[in-house]
Amino acid sequence: MRARRLTGSLTCLVVLSLTAAGCGLSGGSGGSDDGEATAGACKVDAGNVGSGKLSGDVKGNITFQTTNLKKDFGDFFNGVIDAFEKKYPGTSVKWVDDPGDAKFTERNVADAQACSLPDVINLNKVTATALTKSGYLLNLDEKDPDAGKPFVPAFWDSSTLKDSSGSDIHSVLPWYTGGINLTYNTEMLKKAGIDPEKPPTTIFGLFEDYEKIAKSAKGKYYATMANPIWRLPADWQQMDIKVYSDDGKSFVFADDPRTTEWVAWMKRLYQGGAMPKDSLSSSDDPSTPYGNGQVAYGSTNPSFVRFVKQNSPSVYDKTGVGQYPFDKLGHTTGAPQYIGVASTSKNAATALAFGKFLTNAENQTAWCKDPNVVIFPTTTESLEDPFFTDVTGDDPFGEARKVVAEQLKTATADEVVLSDPQRNAIVAEVQLAMQGKKSPEQAVKDAQEKANELLTQGS
């Protein structure tokens, strides 16, 4: 599976730091004289490690940590906590909120090393991978074999991580996720002879439509923005280009001739007027130029459609929504947030019960309906809710929800992971090719060499 071989260097560094701390759980069934398993300097209930289902009453105190959610969603999560405590008398959930800044992983690593991870914790995949590798999260396959039943099967299957022995396990519950879709100005597409009701199914097919728009627009507007940073690694992933070697120790994208073809297309589109010349290195996304009628295709984020609705009503009336090309991959991918339960928890049964309660279909659906957020659930039942399936009229925002929800039924969490320096190095070479300063072939070769140098350096 893609996610299990595409391991970012940041993950490798975190795993090394955790292992060196000497505080990780062995995952074995050994215990101390008082019936507790020892993990470095801390002692944990032996029932949290080794084989066998988790046992114990759902009672006692636990700590629940989210990532930068308290400010905007305090009422929602306090309501979930109240409902859980009412369902399980004798429980108490303390909610803390990490700011989710650049030191997020560093703080959680420190907590793990000190054996003081929160009982229930909201994680991204990088940090979840590191904590799983060193045994800090419950092995759900052993402790609750039915934990995956509520979730989209493809999402659950692709959310596997490696334990200390290198075996695949489930140590986290998929939580909320985003999605992608095509957003376009139907009027501009029609002028170019493109049927807005039939979005392209491949990335190169989308590029062909960009070229048609450039020819019909004649410089009055453009197809899309030029900076390839908005397209990488997403385009390559949908094309199923192998980015990393199987062992994750080197980049291999230059081995696929379609990578060079992709760069050649980007050069052709840029020099052919499909993209604004001044947008090649711009950090601006397509939001403002799309709303101003300057580009035919907007951001692929579903929340962008709501942005257009609120800020550019006249353009919104011309806006259409379609499925982002599945291309060779055959399905879309997501990067969900996860909920993990610390294997060092003194009330693991309560922590797991709360994690499952938080991520159940009822609570996921309720949060997705919050007007202050555009997110999508990972449970099968939630995606069948009328909120996602019943779209009346021709409202683009409602259509975006429907399109993304349908895609998520077969989505996987096998996202390609690039560190910022790696992606920036690749993008810089593509930009040189687009300007005609290098051939696409040379740019791809140089991009791979520079990315590999960074990978070796641990960047």
Short mmCIF file of C-alpha atoms in Angstrom, two decimals:
data_model
loop_
_atom_site.label_atom_id
_atom_site.label_comp_id
_atom_site.label_asym_id
_atom_site.label_seq_id
_atom_site.Cartn_x
_atom_site.Cartn_y
_atom_site.Cartn_z
CA MET A 1 0.00 0.00 0.00
CA ARG A 2 1.20 3.49 -0.84
CA ALA A 3 1.06 4.99 2.66
CA ARG A 4 3.12 2.22 4.16
CA ARG A 5 6.01 2.72 1.76
CA LEU A 6 5.82 6.51 1.50
CA THR A 7 7.28 7.49 4.84
CA GLY A 8 8.35 11.12 5.14
CA SER A 9 11.73 11.92 6.66
CA LEU A 10 10.08 13.81 9.50
CA THR A 11 8.44 10.57 10.54
CA CYS A 12 11.80 8.80 10.53
CA LEU A 13 13.33 11.44 12.77
CA VAL A 14 10.45 11.30 15.22
CA VAL A 15 10.59 7.52 15.39
CA LEU A 16 14.30 7.64 16.10
CA SER A 17 13.85 10.16 18.89
CA LEU A 18 11.12 8.07 20.49
CA THR A 19 13.12 4.87 20.32
CA ALA A 20 16.18 6.51 21.80
CA ALA A 21 14.18 7.68 24.79
CA GLY A 22 13.89 4.16 26.10
CA CYS A 23 10.32 4.75 27.19
CA GLY A 24 8.48 2.87 24.46
CA LEU A 25 6.34 -0.16 25.12
CA SER A 26 7.70 -3.45 23.94
CA GLY A 27 4.26 -4.72 23.05
CA GLY A 28 5.00 -7.96 24.83
CA SER A 29 3.12 -9.57 27.68
CA GLY A 30 5.86 -9.27 30.25
CA GLY A 31 4.98 -7.55 33.49
CA SER A 32 6.39 -6.46 36.81
CA ASP A 33 5.75 -8.10 40.14
CA ASP A 34 2.69 -5.97 40.79
CA GLY A 35 0.95 -7.08 37.59
CA GLU A 36 1.88 -4.08 35.49
CA ALA A 37 3.83 -3.99 32.24
CA THR A 38 6.93 -1.80 32.35
CA ALA A 39 7.68 0.70 29.61
CA GLY A 40 10.94 2.47 30.27
CA ALA A 41 10.39 4.60 33.34
CA CYS A 42 6.62 4.14 33.45
CA LYS A 43 4.33 1.32 34.44
CA VAL A 44 1.12 0.59 32.59
CA ASP A 45 -1.67 -1.86 33.08
CA ALA A 46 -0.68 -5.14 31.47
CA GLY A 47 -4.09 -5.25 29.81
CA ASN A 48 -3.04 -2.39 27.55
CA VAL A 49 -0.33 -4.40 25.81
CA GLY A 50 0.04 -7.87 24.40
CA SER A 51 -2.77 -10.01 23.04
CA GLY A 52 -6.36 -10.15 24.24
CA LYS A 53 -9.31 -7.78 24.17
CA LEU A 54 -9.29 -4.75 26.41
CA SER A 55 -11.25 -5.26 29.60
CA GLY A 56 -12.33 -3.06 32.47
CA ASP A 57 -15.22 -0.83 33.45
CA VAL A 58 -15.91 2.44 31.69
CA LYS A 59 -15.34 4.76 34.61
CA GLY A 60 -12.81 7.20 36.00
CA ASN A 61 -11.01 10.25 34.67
CA ILE A 62 -9.41 10.68 31.25
CA THR A 63 -7.80 13.53 29.33
CA PHE A 64 -8.83 14.26 25.75
CA GLN A 65 -6.55 16.38 23.51
CA THR A 66 -7.64 18.01 20.25
CA THR A 67 -5.63 20.14 17.84
CA ASN A 68 -6.65 23.79 17.64
CA LEU A 69 -10.40 23.17 17.89
CA LYS A 70 -11.50 24.68 21.20
CA LYS A 71 -11.82 28.29 20.00
CA ASP A 72 -14.28 27.57 17.20
CA PHE A 73 -15.99 24.38 18.35
CA GLY A 74 -16.16 24.61 22.14
CA ASP A 75 -19.92 24.18 22.27
CA PHE A 76 -19.88 21.10 20.08
CA PHE A 77 -17.17 19.21 21.92
CA ASN A 78 -18.44 20.17 25.34
CA GLY A 79 -21.77 18.73 24.22
CA VAL A 80 -20.12 15.47 23.15
CA ILE A 81 -18.30 15.24 26.48
CA ASP A 82 -21.49 15.91 28.45
CA ALA A 83 -23.33 13.21 26.47
CA PHE A 84 -20.55 10.70 27.10
CA GLU A 85 -20.45 11.41 30.84
CA LYS A 86 -24.21 11.06 30.99
CA LYS A 87 -24.09 7.73 29.15
CA TYR A 88 -21.34 6.45 31.45
CA PRO A 89 -21.92 7.71 35.00
CA GLY A 90 -18.73 7.92 36.99
CA THR A 91 -16.62 9.13 34.07
CA SER A 92 -14.98 12.53 33.72
CA VAL A 93 -13.34 13.89 30.56
CA LYS A 94 -10.86 16.75 30.80
CA TRP A 95 -10.51 18.50 27.45
CA VAL A 96 -7.23 20.16 26.47
CA ASP A 97 -6.43 21.75 23.12
CA ASP A 98 -3.00 21.78 21.52
CA PRO A 99 -2.41 24.87 19.33
CA GLY A 100 -1.32 22.68 16.42
CA ASP A 101 1.67 24.83 15.52
CA ALA A 102 5.04 23.78 14.14
CA LYS A 103 6.02 22.22 17.47
CA PHE A 104 3.02 19.89 17.60
CA THR A 105 5.02 16.73 17.00
CA GLU A 106 7.80 17.88 19.32
CA ARG A 107 5.38 18.35 22.22
CA ASN A 108 3.74 14.98 21.72
CA VAL A 109 7.12 13.29 21.46
CA ALA A 110 8.09 14.88 24.78
CA ASP A 111 4.84 13.69 26.37
CA ALA A 112 5.44 10.19 25.07
CA GLN A 113 8.97 10.13 26.40
CA ALA A 114 7.66 11.27 29.78
CA CYS A 115 4.91 8.62 29.60
CA SER A 116 2.31 11.36 29.97
CA LEU A 117 0.42 11.25 26.68
CA PRO A 118 -3.23 12.29 26.97
CA ASP A 119 -5.54 9.27 27.22
CA VAL A 120 -7.34 10.16 23.98
CA ILE A 121 -5.44 12.20 21.44
CA ASN A 122 -6.13 13.82 18.07
CA LEU A 123 -3.21 13.01 15.76
CA ASN A 124 -2.02 13.53 12.22
CA LYS A 125 -0.50 10.60 10.36
CA VAL A 126 3.14 11.58 10.90
CA THR A 127 2.81 11.68 14.68
CA ALA A 128 0.53 8.63 14.77
CA THR A 129 3.13 6.68 12.79
CA ALA A 130 5.88 7.56 15.26
CA LEU A 131 3.81 6.78 18.34
CA THR A 132 2.67 3.47 16.88
CA LYS A 133 6.23 2.47 15.99
CA SER A 134 7.28 2.90 19.61
CA GLY A 135 4.21 1.26 21.12
CA TYR A 136 2.52 4.29 22.64
CA LEU A 137 -0.92 3.66 21.11
CA LEU A 138 -3.28 0.76 21.71
CA ASN A 139 -3.23 -2.00 19.12
CA LEU A 140 -6.91 -1.91 18.19
CA ASP A 141 -6.71 -5.15 16.22
CA GLU A 142 -5.99 -6.92 19.51
CA LYS A 143 -7.80 -4.71 21.99
CA ASP A 144 -11.01 -4.16 20.01
CA PRO A 145 -11.20 -6.28 16.84
CA ASP A 146 -14.53 -4.71 15.82
CA ALA A 147 -13.29 -1.12 16.08
CA GLY A 148 -13.14 -0.69 12.30
CA LYS A 149 -16.73 -1.69 11.49
CA PRO A 150 -18.27 1.83 11.44
CA PHE A 151 -15.69 3.25 9.04
CA VAL A 152 -15.46 3.29 5.26
CA PRO A 153 -13.69 -0.02 4.58
CA ALA A 154 -11.14 1.47 2.18
CA PHE A 155 -10.30 4.21 4.68
CA TRP A 156 -9.92 1.75 7.54
CA ASP A 157 -7.82 -0.66 5.51
CA SER A 158 -5.45 2.07 4.38
CA SER A 159 -5.10 3.58 7.86
CA THR A 160 -2.75 0.82 8.98
CA LEU A 161 0.57 1.67 10.57
CA LYS A 162 3.72 -0.25 11.50
CA ASP A 163 4.41 -1.45 15.03
CA SER A 164 7.88 -1.99 16.51
CA SER A 165 8.20 -5.35 14.76
CA GLY A 166 7.28 -3.92 11.37
CA SER A 167 3.86 -5.56 11.35
CA ASP A 168 0.77 -3.76 10.07
CA ILE A 169 -1.68 -2.80 12.81
CA HIS A 170 -4.56 -0.41 13.41
CA SER A 171 -3.72 1.92 16.25
CA VAL A 172 -5.95 4.90 15.40
CA LEU A 173 -9.57 5.58 14.48
CA PRO A 174 -10.11 7.66 11.29
CA TRP A 175 -11.88 10.88 12.21
CA TYR A 176 -12.79 13.84 10.02
CA THR A 177 -11.22 14.47 6.63
CA GLY A 178 -11.21 16.89 3.74
CA GLY A 179 -11.81 16.23 0.08
CA ILE A 180 -11.13 17.52 -3.42
CA ASN A 181 -13.29 18.41 -6.38
CA LEU A 182 -13.11 20.44 -9.56
CA THR A 183 -14.61 23.94 -9.34
CA TYR A 184 -15.00 25.83 -12.60
CA ASN A 185 -16.66 28.71 -14.40
CA THR A 186 -19.21 26.99 -16.65
CA GLU A 187 -19.49 30.00 -18.94
CA MET A 188 -15.75 29.97 -19.68
CA LEU A 189 -15.79 26.22 -20.27
CA LYS A 190 -18.66 26.45 -22.72
CA LYS A 191 -16.87 29.17 -24.69
CA ALA A 192 -13.97 26.75 -25.07
CA GLY A 193 -16.25 23.96 -26.29
CA ILE A 194 -15.99 22.01 -23.03
CA ASP A 195 -19.07 20.32 -21.58
CA PRO A 196 -19.26 21.29 -17.87
CA GLU A 197 -21.34 18.18 -17.21
CA LYS A 198 -18.54 15.87 -18.34
CA PRO A 199 -15.40 16.59 -16.30
CA PRO A 200 -12.19 14.92 -17.48
CA THR A 201 -11.22 11.61 -15.91
CA THR A 202 -7.43 12.01 -16.21
CA ILE A 203 -4.93 14.71 -15.29
CA PHE A 204 -3.75 15.02 -18.89
CA GLY A 205 -7.39 15.28 -19.96
CA LEU A 206 -7.73 18.21 -17.57
CA PHE A 207 -4.61 19.76 -19.09
CA GLU A 208 -6.17 19.44 -22.54
CA ASP A 209 -9.16 21.42 -21.29
CA TYR A 210 -6.80 24.07 -19.90
CA GLU A 211 -5.29 24.41 -23.36
CA LYS A 212 -8.73 24.80 -24.97
CA ILE A 213 -9.55 27.58 -22.53
CA ALA A 214 -6.28 29.39 -23.30
CA LYS A 215 -7.07 29.33 -27.01
CA SER A 216 -10.60 30.66 -26.55
CA ALA A 217 -9.71 33.25 -23.88
CA LYS A 218 -6.95 34.85 -25.96
CA GLY A 219 -5.35 36.43 -22.91
CA LYS A 220 -8.55 37.91 -21.46
CA TYR A 221 -8.52 35.28 -18.70
CA TYR A 222 -6.72 32.04 -17.92
CA ALA A 223 -7.39 28.40 -17.14
CA THR A 224 -5.59 28.11 -13.81
CA MET A 225 -2.68 29.40 -11.72
CA ALA A 226 0.85 28.43 -12.69
CA ASN A 227 2.68 27.60 -9.46
CA PRO A 228 3.11 23.80 -9.45
CA ILE A 229 3.19 23.81 -5.65
CA TRP A 230 -0.61 23.62 -5.75
CA ARG A 231 -0.49 20.44 -7.84
CA LEU A 232 2.26 18.41 -6.20
CA PRO A 233 2.18 15.70 -5.09
CA ALA A 234 -1.61 15.44 -5.68
CA ASP A 235 -1.44 15.15 -9.48
CA TRP A 236 1.29 12.51 -9.36
CA GLN A 237 -0.64 10.57 -6.78
CA GLN A 238 -3.81 10.45 -8.89
CA MET A 239 -1.68 9.34 -11.84
CA ASP A 240 -0.32 6.60 -9.55
CA ILE A 241 3.25 7.65 -10.22
CA LYS A 242 5.54 5.86 -7.79
CA VAL A 243 7.21 8.64 -5.85
CA TYR A 244 9.29 6.64 -3.35
CA SER A 245 11.11 3.32 -3.52
CA ASP A 246 9.46 0.41 -1.74
CA ASP A 247 11.69 0.84 1.30
CA GLY A 248 11.02 4.59 1.44
CA LYS A 249 14.73 5.40 1.31
CA SER A 250 14.86 7.13 -2.06
CA PHE A 251 12.74 9.00 -4.59
CA VAL A 252 12.03 7.19 -7.87
CA PHE A 253 9.50 9.45 -9.64
CA ALA A 254 11.97 10.14 -12.44
CA ASP A 255 11.77 6.47 -13.44
CA ASP A 256 8.21 6.97 -14.73
CA PRO A 257 8.15 8.68 -18.17
CA ARG A 258 4.78 10.20 -17.30
CA THR A 259 6.53 12.46 -14.77
CA THR A 260 8.49 14.09 -17.58
CA GLU A 261 5.33 14.23 -19.69
CA TRP A 262 3.56 16.02 -16.82
CA VAL A 263 6.35 18.62 -16.62
CA ALA A 264 6.28 19.03 -20.40
CA TRP A 265 2.55 19.71 -20.22
CA MET A 266 3.07 22.30 -17.48
CA LYS A 267 5.64 24.07 -19.67
CA ARG A 268 3.33 23.94 -22.68
CA LEU A 269 0.41 25.36 -20.72
CA TYR A 270 2.46 28.11 -19.11
CA GLN A 271 4.05 29.24 -22.33
CA GLY A 272 0.78 28.83 -24.24
CA GLY A 273 -1.14 31.34 -22.15
CA ALA A 274 -3.18 28.95 -19.99
CA MET A 275 -1.64 30.41 -16.81
CA PRO A 276 -0.83 33.98 -15.73
CA LYS A 277 2.90 34.57 -16.19
CA ASP A 278 3.20 36.34 -12.83
CA SER A 279 1.69 33.41 -10.93
CA LEU A 280 4.57 30.97 -11.47
CA SER A 281 6.10 31.58 -8.06
CA SER A 282 3.16 33.26 -6.40
CA SER A 283 1.97 31.82 -3.10
CA ASP A 284 -1.57 33.00 -3.85
CA ASP A 285 -4.08 30.22 -4.45
CA PRO A 286 -6.82 30.56 -7.11
CA SER A 287 -9.45 31.92 -4.68
CA THR A 288 -9.21 35.64 -5.49
CA PRO A 289 -8.55 35.41 -9.25
CA TYR A 290 -11.41 32.92 -9.65
CA GLY A 291 -13.77 35.18 -7.74
CA ASN A 292 -12.69 38.07 -9.96
CA GLY A 293 -13.34 36.09 -13.13
CA GLN A 294 -9.64 35.87 -14.03
CA VAL A 295 -9.31 32.07 -14.12
CA ALA A 296 -11.68 29.32 -15.19
CA TYR A 297 -10.74 26.79 -12.50
CA GLY A 298 -10.73 27.52 -8.80
CA SER A 299 -9.35 25.77 -5.75
CA THR A 300 -10.00 22.04 -5.35
CA ASN A 301 -10.97 22.47 -1.70
CA PRO A 302 -14.75 22.08 -1.20
CA SER A 303 -14.75 24.96 1.29
CA PHE A 304 -13.67 27.18 -1.60
CA VAL A 305 -17.12 26.78 -3.16
CA ARG A 306 -18.65 28.28 -0.03
CA PHE A 307 -16.08 31.09 -0.20
CA VAL A 308 -17.23 31.96 -3.73
CA LYS A 309 -20.86 31.82 -2.64
CA GLN A 310 -20.23 34.30 0.13
CA ASN A 311 -17.87 36.65 -1.69
CA SER A 312 -18.64 36.50 -5.43
CA PRO A 313 -22.36 35.86 -6.00
CA SER A 314 -22.21 36.71 -9.71
CA VAL A 315 -19.41 34.20 -10.31
CA TYR A 316 -21.10 31.67 -8.05
CA ASP A 317 -24.10 31.69 -10.38
CA LYS A 318 -21.77 30.48 -13.15
CA THR A 319 -19.89 27.97 -10.98
CA GLY A 320 -19.98 24.25 -11.62
CA VAL A 321 -18.60 21.37 -9.58
CA GLY A 322 -17.23 18.06 -10.82
CA GLN A 323 -15.21 15.09 -9.69
CA TYR A 324 -11.46 15.57 -9.59
CA PRO A 325 -9.84 13.12 -12.04
CA PHE A 326 -9.34 9.68 -10.52
CA ASP A 327 -6.85 8.96 -13.31
CA LYS A 328 -4.89 5.71 -13.02
CA LEU A 329 -5.24 5.50 -9.25
CA GLY A 330 -8.94 4.80 -9.71
CA HIS A 331 -10.15 6.51 -6.55
CA THR A 332 -9.45 9.59 -4.49
CA THR A 333 -7.33 9.81 -1.35
CA GLY A 334 -7.76 11.67 1.89
CA ALA A 335 -5.61 12.78 4.77
CA PRO A 336 -7.89 12.28 7.75
CA GLN A 337 -7.24 13.34 11.29
CA TYR A 338 -7.06 10.42 13.68
CA ILE A 339 -8.02 9.55 17.24
CA GLY A 340 -5.62 7.36 19.19
CA VAL A 341 -5.75 5.90 22.69
CA ALA A 342 -2.54 5.96 24.71
CA SER A 343 -1.29 2.55 25.75
CA THR A 344 -0.07 4.22 28.94
CA SER A 345 -3.61 5.23 29.92
CA LYS A 346 -4.64 4.20 33.44
CA ASN A 347 -8.27 4.11 32.28
CA ALA A 348 -7.83 2.64 28.82
CA ALA A 349 -11.32 1.11 28.70
CA THR A 350 -12.83 4.54 29.33
CA ALA A 351 -10.46 6.20 26.86
CA LEU A 352 -11.30 3.73 24.10
CA ALA A 353 -15.02 4.06 24.80
CA PHE A 354 -14.74 7.84 24.48
CA GLY A 355 -12.66 7.60 21.28
CA LYS A 356 -15.30 5.39 19.69
CA PHE A 357 -18.09 7.65 20.96
CA LEU A 358 -16.42 10.74 19.52
CA THR A 359 -15.91 9.13 16.10
CA ASN A 360 -19.25 7.35 15.81
CA ALA A 361 -21.60 8.14 12.94
CA GLU A 362 -23.94 10.30 15.00
CA ASN A 363 -21.22 12.63 16.29
CA GLN A 364 -19.30 12.77 13.01
CA THR A 365 -22.45 13.68 11.08
CA ALA A 366 -23.43 16.31 13.64
CA TRP A 367 -20.06 18.03 13.44
CA CYS A 368 -20.03 18.00 9.64
CA LYS A 369 -23.34 19.87 9.71
CA ASP A 370 -21.83 22.70 11.75
CA PRO A 371 -22.11 25.81 9.54
CA ASN A 372 -18.67 26.99 10.65
CA VAL A 373 -16.76 24.12 9.07
CA VAL A 374 -16.52 22.21 5.78
CA ILE A 375 -15.34 18.72 6.69
CA PHE A 376 -16.35 15.19 5.82
CA PRO A 377 -16.90 12.06 7.91
CA THR A 378 -15.15 8.71 7.69
CA THR A 379 -18.04 6.47 8.73
CA THR A 380 -20.13 4.67 6.13
CA GLU A 381 -23.42 5.63 7.79
CA SER A 382 -22.53 9.33 7.90
CA LEU A 383 -21.80 9.47 4.18
CA GLU A 384 -25.31 8.15 3.50
CA ASP A 385 -26.92 10.98 5.46
CA PRO A 386 -29.27 13.18 3.37
CA PHE A 387 -27.03 16.14 4.19
CA PHE A 388 -24.54 14.65 1.72
CA THR A 389 -26.76 12.70 -0.66
CA ASP A 390 -29.84 14.88 -1.22
CA VAL A 391 -29.01 17.96 -3.25
CA THR A 392 -31.95 19.91 -4.61
CA GLY A 393 -31.70 22.47 -7.38
CA ASP A 394 -28.35 23.50 -8.80
CA ASP A 395 -26.57 24.82 -5.73
CA PRO A 396 -22.80 24.34 -6.36
CA PHE A 397 -21.91 24.12 -2.66
CA GLY A 398 -24.44 21.37 -2.06
CA GLU A 399 -23.19 19.60 -5.18
CA ALA A 400 -19.61 19.82 -3.89
CA ARG A 401 -20.65 18.08 -0.68
CA LYS A 402 -22.37 15.36 -2.66
CA VAL A 403 -19.45 14.81 -5.05
CA VAL A 404 -16.86 14.59 -2.28
CA ALA A 405 -19.01 12.36 -0.06
CA GLU A 406 -19.50 9.93 -2.93
CA GLN A 407 -15.75 9.86 -3.62
CA LEU A 408 -14.97 9.18 0.04
CA LYS A 409 -16.91 5.90 -0.04
CA THR A 410 -13.94 4.35 -1.85
CA ALA A 411 -11.21 6.70 -0.66
CA THR A 412 -7.97 5.62 0.95
CA ALA A 413 -5.63 7.34 3.38
CA ASP A 414 -2.54 6.48 1.33
CA GLU A 415 -1.36 10.04 0.91
CA VAL A 416 2.09 10.87 -0.45
CA VAL A 417 4.20 12.59 2.20
CA LEU A 418 6.74 15.24 1.19
CA SER A 419 8.55 17.49 3.62
CA ASP A 420 8.42 21.20 2.75
CA PRO A 421 12.10 21.30 1.66
CA GLN A 422 11.61 18.24 -0.55
CA ARG A 423 8.50 19.65 -2.22
CA ASN A 424 10.11 23.06 -2.65
CA ALA A 425 13.13 21.50 -4.34
CA ILE A 426 10.94 19.56 -6.78
CA VAL A 427 8.75 22.59 -7.49
CA ALA A 428 11.78 24.79 -8.19
CA GLU A 429 12.99 22.42 -10.90
CA VAL A 430 9.54 22.24 -12.49
CA GLN A 431 9.42 26.05 -12.54
CA LEU A 432 12.74 26.18 -14.39
CA ALA A 433 11.36 23.81 -17.01
CA MET A 434 8.17 25.83 -17.36
CA GLN A 435 10.29 28.93 -18.05
CA GLY A 436 12.28 27.06 -20.68
CA LYS A 437 15.50 27.24 -18.67
CA LYS A 438 15.78 23.45 -18.52
CA SER A 439 14.34 20.62 -20.51
CA PRO A 440 11.56 18.68 -18.77
CA GLU A 441 13.80 15.60 -18.76
CA GLN A 442 16.67 17.42 -17.05
CA ALA A 443 14.36 19.14 -14.59
CA VAL A 444 12.87 15.83 -13.48
CA LYS A 445 16.30 14.25 -13.13
CA ASP A 446 17.62 17.19 -11.11
CA ALA A 447 14.48 17.31 -8.98
CA GLN A 448 14.92 13.68 -7.99
CA GLU A 449 18.61 14.13 -7.20
CA LYS A 450 17.96 17.15 -4.98
CA ALA A 451 15.03 15.50 -3.25
CA ASN A 452 17.18 12.46 -2.53
CA GLU A 453 19.90 14.65 -1.08
CA LEU A 454 17.37 16.17 1.29
CA LEU A 455 16.01 12.75 2.17
CA THR A 456 19.52 11.56 3.03
CA GLN A 457 20.04 14.64 5.17
CA GLY A 458 16.80 13.96 7.02
CA SER A 459 15.14 17.14 5.79
#
